[in-house]
mmCIF file of C-alpha atoms and ligand atoms in Angstrom:
data_model
loop_
_atom_site.group_PDB
_atom_site.id
_atom_site.type_symbol
_atom_site.label_atom_id
_atom_site.label_comp_id
_atom_site.label_asym_id
_atom_site.label_seq_id
_atom_site.Cartn_x
_atom_site.Cartn_y
_atom_site.Cartn_z
ATOM 1 C CA MET Y 386 61.778 65.895 128.882
ATOM 2 C CA SER Y 387 60.853 62.229 129.116
ATOM 3 C CA ALA Y 388 59.186 60.717 126.058
ATOM 4 C CA ALA Y 389 56.853 58.919 128.472
ATOM 5 C CA LEU Y 390 54.760 61.952 129.374
ATOM 6 C CA PRO Y 391 51.078 61.100 129.016
ATOM 7 C CA SER Y 392 49.543 62.851 126.059
ATOM 8 C CA ALA Y 393 47.213 64.957 128.262
ATOM 9 C CA VAL Y 394 50.254 66.480 129.982
ATOM 10 C CA GLU Y 395 52.066 66.930 126.662
ATOM 11 C CA GLN Y 396 49.028 68.670 125.212
ATOM 12 C CA ALA Y 397 48.635 70.869 128.274
ATOM 13 C CA LEU Y 398 52.284 71.961 128.032
ATOM 14 C CA ALA Y 399 51.932 72.558 124.290
ATOM 15 C CA ALA Y 400 48.949 74.792 125.113
ATOM 16 C CA ALA Y 401 50.857 76.565 127.902
ATOM 17 C CA VAL Y 402 53.671 77.687 125.599
ATOM 18 C CA ARG Y 403 51.150 79.287 123.222
ATOM 19 C CA ALA Y 404 50.655 82.033 125.833
ATOM 20 C CA PRO Y 405 51.606 85.576 124.803
ATOM 21 C CA SER Y 406 54.705 87.225 126.289
ATOM 22 C CA PRO Y 407 56.419 90.574 125.685
ATOM 23 C CA HIS Y 408 58.577 90.290 122.542
ATOM 24 C CA ASN Y 409 57.723 86.549 122.600
ATOM 25 C CA THR Y 410 60.414 86.041 125.255
ATOM 26 C CA GLN Y 411 58.579 83.001 126.707
ATOM 27 C CA PRO Y 412 59.901 83.570 130.257
ATOM 28 C CA TRP Y 413 58.760 80.201 131.659
ATOM 29 C CA ARG Y 414 60.012 76.809 132.696
ATOM 30 C CA PHE Y 415 57.885 73.814 133.637
ATOM 31 C CA VAL Y 416 58.701 70.976 136.006
ATOM 32 C CA VAL Y 417 56.545 67.852 135.912
ATOM 33 C CA ASP Y 418 56.618 66.259 139.348
ATOM 34 C CA GLY Y 419 54.235 63.321 139.595
ATOM 35 C CA PRO Y 420 50.688 64.695 139.627
ATOM 36 C CA GLN Y 421 51.952 68.270 139.821
ATOM 37 C CA ILE Y 422 53.238 70.705 137.237
ATOM 38 C CA GLU Y 423 55.309 73.624 138.494
ATOM 39 C CA VAL Y 424 55.529 76.850 136.522
ATOM 40 C CA TRP Y 425 58.736 78.810 137.121
ATOM 41 C CA LEU Y 426 59.759 82.268 136.020
ATOM 42 C CA ASP Y 427 62.848 82.090 133.781
ATOM 43 C CA ARG Y 428 64.902 85.086 134.954
ATOM 44 C CA ASN Y 429 67.184 84.793 131.919
ATOM 45 C CA ARG Y 430 64.255 85.802 129.722
ATOM 46 C CA VAL Y 431 63.021 88.823 131.607
ATOM 47 C CA LEU Y 432 63.364 92.123 129.699
ATOM 48 C CA THR Y 433 65.763 94.027 131.936
ATOM 49 C CA VAL Y 434 65.045 97.444 130.392
ATOM 50 C CA ALA Y 435 61.307 97.288 129.646
ATOM 51 C CA ASP Y 436 60.333 95.004 132.520
ATOM 52 C CA PRO Y 437 62.986 95.224 135.298
ATOM 53 C CA ALA Y 438 60.568 94.082 138.012
ATOM 54 C CA ALA Y 439 59.535 91.050 135.877
ATOM 55 C CA ARG Y 440 55.904 92.127 136.125
ATOM 56 C CA GLU Y 441 55.088 91.438 132.468
ATOM 57 C CA ALA Y 442 57.031 88.171 132.642
ATOM 58 C CA ARG Y 443 54.900 86.980 135.588
ATOM 59 C CA LEU Y 444 51.795 88.046 133.700
ATOM 60 C CA SER Y 445 52.906 85.935 130.726
ATOM 61 C CA CYS Y 446 53.472 82.927 132.999
ATOM 62 C CA GLY Y 447 49.965 83.458 134.392
ATOM 63 C CA ALA Y 448 48.627 83.259 130.845
ATOM 64 C CA ALA Y 449 50.560 80.002 130.367
ATOM 65 C CA VAL Y 450 49.039 78.635 133.603
ATOM 66 C CA TYR Y 451 45.566 79.465 132.296
ATOM 67 C CA ASN Y 452 46.168 77.512 129.064
ATOM 68 C CA LEU Y 453 47.669 74.582 130.967
ATOM 69 C CA VAL Y 454 44.747 74.195 133.379
ATOM 70 C CA LEU Y 455 42.177 74.702 130.623
ATOM 71 C CA MET Y 456 43.735 72.044 128.389
ATOM 72 C CA LEU Y 457 43.938 69.537 131.255
ATOM 73 C CA ARG Y 458 40.260 70.158 131.988
ATOM 74 C CA VAL Y 459 39.106 69.655 128.415
ATOM 75 C CA ASN Y 460 41.085 66.413 128.408
ATOM 76 C CA GLY Y 461 39.032 65.236 131.386
ATOM 77 C CA PHE Y 462 41.347 66.024 134.327
ATOM 78 C CA SER Y 463 40.439 68.183 137.246
ATOM 79 C CA ALA Y 464 43.285 70.627 137.755
ATOM 80 C CA ALA Y 465 43.705 73.493 140.205
ATOM 81 C CA ALA Y 466 46.487 76.078 140.288
ATOM 82 C CA ARG Y 467 48.010 77.521 143.455
ATOM 83 C CA VAL Y 468 49.682 80.851 142.745
ATOM 84 C CA LEU Y 469 53.018 81.596 144.477
ATOM 85 C CA PRO Y 470 52.627 78.613 146.809
ATOM 86 C CA ASP Y 471 56.052 78.889 148.495
ATOM 87 C CA PRO Y 472 57.108 82.196 150.088
ATOM 88 C CA ALA Y 473 60.738 81.001 150.002
ATOM 89 C CA GLU Y 474 60.658 80.509 146.197
ATOM 90 C CA CYS Y 475 59.504 83.753 144.613
ATOM 91 C CA ASP Y 476 60.134 82.423 141.093
ATOM 92 C CA LEU Y 477 57.886 79.379 141.583
ATOM 93 C CA LEU Y 478 54.842 81.166 140.227
ATOM 94 C CA ALA Y 479 52.291 78.371 140.307
ATOM 95 C CA VAL Y 480 51.787 74.708 141.026
ATOM 96 C CA ILE Y 481 49.062 72.880 139.163
ATOM 97 C CA ARG Y 482 47.784 69.736 140.838
ATOM 98 C CA ILE Y 483 46.103 67.171 138.637
ATOM 99 C CA ASP Y 484 43.430 65.332 140.638
ATOM 100 C CA GLY Y 485 41.268 62.645 139.095
ATOM 101 C CA ASP Y 486 38.700 63.054 136.393
ATOM 102 C CA CYS Y 487 36.247 65.822 135.630
ATOM 103 C CA GLY Y 488 34.031 66.873 132.760
ATOM 104 C CA SER Y 489 34.571 70.081 130.827
ATOM 105 C CA SER Y 490 31.908 72.557 129.775
ATOM 106 C CA ALA Y 491 31.112 73.661 126.233
ATOM 107 C CA SER Y 492 32.553 77.053 127.136
ATOM 108 C CA ASP Y 493 35.872 75.457 128.232
ATOM 109 C CA ARG Y 494 36.051 73.607 124.935
ATOM 110 C CA ARG Y 495 35.296 76.776 122.961
ATOM 111 C CA LEU Y 496 38.098 78.639 124.755
ATOM 112 C CA ALA Y 497 40.560 75.746 124.438
ATOM 113 C CA GLU Y 498 39.905 75.564 120.717
ATOM 114 C CA ALA Y 499 41.033 79.194 120.470
ATOM 115 C CA ILE Y 500 44.426 78.585 122.159
ATOM 116 C CA PHE Y 501 46.240 77.614 118.964
ATOM 117 C CA ARG Y 502 44.558 80.311 116.845
ATOM 118 C CA ARG Y 503 45.013 83.290 119.187
ATOM 119 C CA HIS Y 504 47.642 85.752 118.048
ATOM 120 C CA THR Y 505 48.624 89.374 118.395
ATOM 121 C CA ASN Y 506 47.340 91.500 115.507
ATOM 122 C CA ARG Y 507 49.355 94.700 114.891
ATOM 123 C CA ARG Y 508 47.529 95.619 111.687
ATOM 124 C CA PRO Y 509 44.737 98.154 111.278
ATOM 125 C CA PHE Y 510 41.318 97.054 112.493
ATOM 126 C CA SER Y 511 38.103 97.976 110.669
ATOM 127 C CA ALA Y 512 35.839 100.817 111.795
ATOM 128 C CA ARG Y 513 33.210 98.272 112.924
ATOM 129 C CA PRO Y 514 32.742 98.735 116.665
ATOM 130 C CA VAL Y 515 33.015 95.943 119.212
ATOM 131 C CA SER Y 516 29.363 95.218 120.056
ATOM 132 C CA GLY Y 517 27.874 95.628 123.509
ATOM 133 C CA PRO Y 518 27.215 91.876 123.926
ATOM 134 C CA ALA Y 519 30.805 91.084 122.852
ATOM 135 C CA ARG Y 520 32.119 93.585 125.429
ATOM 136 C CA SER Y 521 29.986 91.960 128.123
ATOM 137 C CA ARG Y 522 31.280 88.505 127.209
ATOM 138 C CA LEU Y 523 34.888 89.713 127.502
ATOM 139 C CA GLN Y 524 34.162 91.349 130.862
ATOM 140 C CA SER Y 525 32.585 88.107 132.094
ATOM 141 C CA ALA Y 526 35.671 86.217 130.887
ATOM 142 C CA ALA Y 527 37.924 88.436 133.001
ATOM 143 C CA LEU Y 528 35.666 88.089 136.049
ATOM 144 C CA ALA Y 529 35.543 84.299 135.682
ATOM 145 C CA ALA Y 530 39.352 84.234 135.852
ATOM 146 C CA GLY Y 531 39.516 86.509 138.904
ATOM 147 C CA GLY Y 532 40.235 89.787 137.121
ATOM 148 C CA LEU Y 533 38.402 92.821 135.834
ATOM 149 C CA LEU Y 534 38.153 94.208 132.321
ATOM 150 C CA VAL Y 535 37.190 97.852 131.927
ATOM 151 C CA PHE Y 536 36.557 99.339 128.481
ATOM 152 C CA LEU Y 537 38.039 102.809 128.201
ATOM 153 C CA ASP Y 538 36.543 104.029 124.931
ATOM 154 C CA GLY Y 539 33.566 106.226 125.690
ATOM 155 C CA SER Y 540 34.962 107.066 129.135
ATOM 156 C CA ASP Y 541 36.859 110.142 130.249
ATOM 157 C CA ARG Y 542 39.886 107.943 131.014
ATOM 158 C CA TYR Y 543 40.365 107.205 127.305
ATOM 159 C CA ALA Y 544 42.064 110.491 126.394
ATOM 160 C CA LYS Y 545 44.214 110.385 129.546
ATOM 161 C CA VAL Y 546 45.381 106.818 128.936
ATOM 162 C CA THR Y 547 46.100 107.314 125.242
ATOM 163 C CA THR Y 548 48.058 110.488 126.069
ATOM 164 C CA LEU Y 549 50.216 108.427 128.457
ATOM 165 C CA VAL Y 550 50.746 105.765 125.769
ATOM 166 C CA ARG Y 551 51.893 108.412 123.277
ATOM 167 C CA ARG Y 552 54.233 109.931 125.853
ATOM 168 C CA ALA Y 553 55.725 106.532 126.766
ATOM 169 C CA GLU Y 554 56.162 105.582 123.115
ATOM 170 C CA ALA Y 555 58.143 108.805 122.523
ATOM 171 C CA VAL Y 556 60.312 108.185 125.611
ATOM 172 C CA GLN Y 557 61.090 104.597 124.567
ATOM 173 C CA ALA Y 558 61.793 105.562 120.954
ATOM 174 C CA ALA Y 559 64.450 107.978 122.250
ATOM 175 C CA ASP Y 560 65.947 105.502 124.749
ATOM 176 C CA ALA Y 561 69.014 103.715 123.352
ATOM 177 C CA ALA Y 562 68.888 100.905 125.941
ATOM 178 C CA PHE Y 563 65.243 100.231 125.182
ATOM 179 C CA ARG Y 564 65.898 100.272 121.439
ATOM 180 C CA THR Y 565 68.821 97.840 121.807
ATOM 181 C CA GLU Y 566 66.748 95.406 123.884
ATOM 182 C CA SER Y 567 63.839 95.662 121.500
ATOM 183 C CA ALA Y 568 66.057 95.156 118.450
ATOM 184 C CA HIS Y 569 67.510 92.018 120.041
ATOM 185 C CA TRP Y 570 64.065 90.395 120.324
ATOM 186 C CA THR Y 571 62.366 91.627 117.161
ATOM 187 C CA GLY Y 572 62.820 91.562 113.402
ATOM 188 C CA ARG Y 573 63.418 87.808 113.487
ATOM 189 C CA ALA Y 574 62.976 85.295 110.662
ATOM 190 C CA PRO Y 575 59.454 83.830 110.313
ATOM 191 C CA GLU Y 576 60.306 80.490 111.932
ATOM 192 C CA SER Y 577 62.383 81.877 114.798
ATOM 193 C CA PRO Y 578 61.399 79.873 117.925
ATOM 194 C CA ASP Y 579 61.260 83.049 120.020
ATOM 195 C CA GLY Y 580 61.232 86.809 119.521
ATOM 196 C CA VAL Y 581 58.904 88.675 117.176
ATOM 197 C CA PRO Y 582 59.332 87.930 113.461
ATOM 198 C CA THR Y 583 59.056 90.791 110.995
ATOM 199 C CA VAL Y 584 56.030 89.062 109.438
ATOM 200 C CA ALA Y 585 54.156 89.739 112.700
ATOM 201 C CA PHE Y 586 54.837 93.485 112.507
ATOM 202 C CA GLY Y 587 52.172 95.926 111.344
ATOM 203 C CA PRO Y 588 52.407 98.549 108.614
ATOM 204 C CA PRO Y 589 53.329 102.121 109.540
ATOM 205 C CA PRO Y 590 50.243 104.231 110.228
ATOM 206 C CA GLU Y 591 49.311 106.633 107.449
ATOM 207 C CA MET Y 592 48.792 109.429 109.988
ATOM 208 C CA PRO Y 593 49.770 109.708 113.641
ATOM 209 C CA THR Y 594 47.221 107.728 115.652
ATOM 210 C CA VAL Y 595 45.566 108.377 118.974
ATOM 211 C CA LEU Y 596 46.919 105.023 120.208
ATOM 212 C CA PRO Y 597 50.397 104.368 118.803
ATOM 213 C CA LEU Y 598 51.405 100.713 118.625
ATOM 214 C CA ARG Y 599 55.073 100.043 119.301
ATOM 215 C CA SER Y 600 57.157 101.641 116.550
ATOM 216 C CA SER Y 601 59.673 98.816 117.144
ATOM 217 C CA HIS Y 602 56.990 96.398 115.851
ATOM 218 C CA GLU Y 603 56.404 98.323 112.637
ATOM 219 C CA ASN Y 604 57.528 97.083 109.219
ATOM 220 C CA SER Y 605 58.665 100.160 107.318
ATOM 221 C CA ALA Y 606 58.926 98.068 104.132
ATOM 222 C CA LEU Y 607 55.107 97.805 104.057
ATOM 223 C CA PRO Y 608 53.012 100.618 102.544
ATOM 224 C CA SER Y 609 51.549 102.825 105.246
ATOM 225 C CA ARG Y 610 47.870 102.228 106.076
ATOM 226 C CA PRO Y 611 45.183 104.124 107.960
ATOM 227 C CA PHE Y 612 44.527 102.702 111.418
ATOM 228 C CA GLU Y 613 41.177 102.906 113.182
ATOM 229 C CA GLN Y 614 40.547 106.405 114.504
ATOM 230 C CA ASP Y 615 39.137 105.529 117.915
ATOM 231 C CA PRO Y 616 40.365 102.052 118.742
ATOM 232 C CA SER Y 617 38.487 100.048 121.351
ATOM 233 C CA LEU Y 618 40.765 99.866 124.321
ATOM 234 C CA ALA Y 619 40.302 97.891 127.529
ATOM 235 C CA VAL Y 620 42.387 97.511 130.646
ATOM 236 C CA VAL Y 621 42.902 94.307 132.636
ATOM 237 C CA LEU Y 622 42.917 94.908 136.383
ATOM 238 C CA THR Y 623 43.076 92.965 139.617
ATOM 239 C CA ARG Y 624 41.729 94.078 142.985
ATOM 240 C CA ASP Y 625 45.113 93.575 144.676
ATOM 241 C CA HIS Y 626 48.698 94.182 143.570
ATOM 242 C CA GLY Y 627 52.065 92.453 143.864
ATOM 243 C CA PRO Y 628 53.623 89.357 142.293
ATOM 244 C CA ALA Y 629 50.624 87.047 142.888
ATOM 245 C CA ALA Y 630 48.322 89.658 141.360
ATOM 246 C CA ASP Y 631 50.618 89.832 138.313
ATOM 247 C CA VAL Y 632 50.170 86.081 137.777
ATOM 248 C CA ARG Y 633 46.407 86.309 138.315
ATOM 249 C CA ALA Y 634 46.224 89.187 135.845
ATOM 250 C CA GLY Y 635 47.823 86.822 133.327
ATOM 251 C CA LEU Y 636 45.066 84.266 133.920
ATOM 252 C CA ALA Y 637 42.434 86.947 133.331
ATOM 253 C CA LEU Y 638 44.225 88.403 130.298
ATOM 254 C CA GLN Y 639 44.462 84.983 128.695
ATOM 255 C CA ARG Y 640 40.822 84.159 129.269
ATOM 256 C CA VAL Y 641 39.869 87.513 127.714
ATOM 257 C CA LEU Y 642 42.155 86.939 124.699
ATOM 258 C CA LEU Y 643 40.765 83.441 124.134
ATOM 259 C CA ALA Y 644 37.170 84.664 124.478
ATOM 260 C CA ALA Y 645 37.943 87.427 121.972
ATOM 261 C CA THR Y 646 39.486 84.923 119.549
ATOM 262 C CA ALA Y 647 36.492 82.607 119.923
ATOM 263 C CA ASP Y 648 34.236 85.582 119.139
ATOM 264 C CA GLY Y 649 36.212 86.419 115.982
ATOM 265 C CA LEU Y 650 37.796 89.542 117.485
ATOM 266 C CA ALA Y 651 41.399 90.665 116.941
ATOM 267 C CA THR Y 652 43.573 91.873 119.832
ATOM 268 C CA SER Y 653 46.932 93.405 120.621
ATOM 269 C CA CYS Y 654 48.507 94.399 123.945
ATOM 270 C CA VAL Y 655 49.683 97.989 124.289
ATOM 271 C CA SER Y 656 52.237 98.156 127.108
ATOM 272 C CA GLN Y 657 54.444 101.199 126.610
ATOM 273 C CA ALA Y 658 52.766 103.288 129.340
ATOM 274 C CA PHE Y 659 53.448 100.586 131.961
ATOM 275 C CA GLU Y 660 57.134 100.526 131.115
ATOM 276 C CA THR Y 661 58.387 104.080 131.569
ATOM 277 C CA PRO Y 662 58.540 105.437 135.140
ATOM 278 C CA GLY Y 663 57.088 108.797 134.122
ATOM 279 C CA THR Y 664 53.874 107.260 132.778
ATOM 280 C CA ARG Y 665 53.440 104.194 135.005
ATOM 281 C CA GLY Y 666 52.641 106.225 138.145
ATOM 282 C CA PRO Y 667 49.974 108.410 136.496
ATOM 283 C CA LEU Y 668 48.485 105.331 134.808
ATOM 284 C CA LEU Y 669 48.111 103.514 138.124
ATOM 285 C CA GLU Y 670 46.714 106.682 139.681
ATOM 286 C CA LEU Y 671 43.958 106.871 137.035
ATOM 287 C CA PHE Y 672 42.552 103.562 138.313
ATOM 288 C CA ARG Y 673 42.856 104.268 142.018
ATOM 289 C CA GLY Y 674 39.760 102.855 143.711
ATOM 290 C CA VAL Y 675 39.069 100.505 140.781
ATOM 291 C CA GLY Y 676 42.030 98.156 140.931
ATOM 292 C CA GLN Y 677 45.602 97.580 139.822
ATOM 293 C CA PRO Y 678 45.916 97.972 136.024
ATOM 294 C CA HIS Y 679 48.207 95.387 134.384
ATOM 295 C CA THR Y 680 47.889 95.703 130.646
ATOM 296 C CA LEU Y 681 45.951 97.508 127.942
ATOM 297 C CA VAL Y 682 44.328 95.539 125.158
ATOM 298 C CA ARG Y 683 43.276 96.971 121.805
ATOM 299 C CA ILE Y 684 40.286 95.007 120.555
ATOM 300 C CA GLY Y 685 38.528 95.099 117.218
ATOM 301 C CA HIS Y 686 37.700 93.441 113.929
ATOM 302 C CA GLY Y 687 40.686 92.580 111.759
ATOM 303 C CA LEU Y 688 41.804 89.984 109.281
ATOM 304 C CA PRO Y 689 43.610 87.070 110.956
ATOM 305 C CA VAL Y 690 47.399 87.028 110.640
ATOM 306 C CA ARG Y 691 49.754 84.089 111.088
ATOM 307 C CA THR Y 692 50.718 82.811 114.516
ATOM 308 C CA THR Y 693 54.310 83.068 115.754
ATOM 309 C CA SER Y 694 56.502 80.113 116.754
ATOM 310 C CA ARG Y 695 57.458 78.866 120.192
ATOM 311 C CA ARG Y 696 60.377 76.936 121.623
ATOM 312 C CA PRO Y 697 59.555 73.218 121.777
ATOM 313 C CA VAL Y 698 57.947 71.954 124.990
ATOM 314 C CA ALA Y 699 60.924 69.646 125.589
ATOM 315 C CA GLU Y 700 63.237 72.647 125.768
ATOM 316 C CA VAL Y 701 61.269 74.282 128.577
ATOM 317 C CA THR Y 702 60.240 71.213 130.572
ATOM 318 C CA THR Y 703 62.014 69.055 133.133
ATOM 319 C CA VAL Y 704 60.531 65.827 134.444
ATOM 320 C CA ARG Y 705 61.445 65.400 138.109
ATOM 321 C CA ASP Y 706 59.250 62.444 138.920
ATOM 322 C CA ALA Y 707 57.024 59.954 137.137
ATOM 323 C CA PRO Y 708 54.226 62.029 135.686
ATOM 324 C CA LEU Y 709 50.509 61.585 135.889
ATOM 325 C CA ARG Y 710 49.520 57.946 135.496
HETATM 326 C C1 LIG H 2077 52.496 91.438 129.164
HETATM 327 C C2 LIG H 2077 52.536 91.557 127.661
HETATM 328 C C3 LIG H 2077 52.798 92.781 127.078
HETATM 329 C C4 LIG H 2077 52.814 92.902 125.695
HETATM 330 N N1 LIG H 2077 53.005 94.137 125.146
HETATM 331 C C5 LIG H 2077 52.958 94.292 123.805
HETATM 332 C C6 LIG H 2077 53.095 95.585 123.208
HETATM 333 O O1 LIG H 2077 53.200 96.597 123.907
HETATM 334 N N2 LIG H 2077 53.055 95.689 121.863
HETATM 335 C C7 LIG H 2077 52.881 94.571 121.074
HETATM 336 O O2 LIG H 2077 52.841 94.720 119.852
HETATM 337 N N3 LIG H 2077 52.742 93.344 121.602
HETATM 338 C C8 LIG H 2077 52.775 93.183 122.946
HETATM 339 N N4 LIG H 2077 52.611 91.949 123.491
HETATM 340 C C9 LIG H 2077 52.361 90.804 122.601
HETATM 341 C C10 LIG H 2077 53.617 89.972 122.380
HETATM 342 O O3 LIG H 2077 54.558 90.659 121.608
HETATM 343 C C11 LIG H 2077 53.189 88.657 121.739
HETATM 344 O O4 LIG H 2077 52.391 87.949 122.655
HETATM 345 C C12 LIG H 2077 54.346 87.771 121.337
HETATM 346 O O5 LIG H 2077 55.118 88.374 120.348
HETATM 347 C C13 LIG H 2077 53.863 86.419 120.825
HETATM 348 O O6 LIG H 2077 53.019 86.575 119.728
HETATM 349 P P1 LIG H 2077 51.499 86.106 119.736
HETATM 350 O O7 LIG H 2077 50.768 86.881 120.791
HETATM 351 O O8 LIG H 2077 51.016 86.433 118.358
HETATM 352 O O9 LIG H 2077 51.449 84.646 120.038
HETATM 353 C C14 LIG H 2077 52.583 91.777 124.875
HETATM 354 C C15 LIG H 2077 52.318 90.542 125.481
HETATM 355 C C16 LIG H 2077 52.279 90.432 126.852
HETATM 356 C C17 LIG H 2077 51.946 89.109 127.479
#
């Protein structure tokens, strides 16, 4: 990457790479081309066992796009993203065009401030429920980014979804290929620039839980702890489906995660049921008529944990043409 990138672009890229991704694979590449920033899917970083269709990878890139646009806006630039702009380039997931100046709102600034604090929390949450107003704010966040957020706790879908998560977790725990892939990306040292470090794992649950987190993200060296009995669980959906919807779901997911962080809420994604063929179909079927479900998010009150590292911006960015003047 050129050292001459204006600081607004540097900051926007630094924000983009803070996006979440499965196993912290960071499946993105950025190309700065004059007033445009392209976001490409990095096929070498797609999880071939857990995510063979690259659905979760596109979702992660969508989350990176959200951070990028938001950070440009709070730095005074108007920026708009086109999703999958070129039918001949299915891995060019978005192009962000930076056009002149604009002002940012207090809400943009509040969300942007959360970008560098947001993290996945795999520890037990307290029994304190997520309040009604907080739920409404998260639902509005999803809507504002073109998605939908539906809370499942208190609905008759809750037991069905959590049953599918438990079934998928058992299937993956018994799948050697899944375990090998997972082991490759997890259990890393604290400063590892990618993958999930052991310090980001949670303790083993004291008793089997209604919503098992990934056992591959569990630190068996920690004493077991009781997890919340009825975790708040929400699903991120889009009205349509397909690769562009995957990217848009990432925008919505990221806005929800940032709004949750800004509200002092802890979150973790729960993806097992999307990843095994025997549970994915029934999961999609449960939301027929509502939308395409993309990811489940556990939301609650928990103590903050440390953030994980990322590869440096320079490693994931190419400058094709003189950047933004
Ligand atoms: C599409 C997607 C699916 C994910 N699924 C899970 C999951 O099932 N279990 C989990 O513990 N974390 C999951 N994560 C969280 C990532 O592991 C996490 O974002 C990554 O390790 C980086 O850490 P951070 O979120 O703390 O920055 C998922 C993230 C994304 C974007």
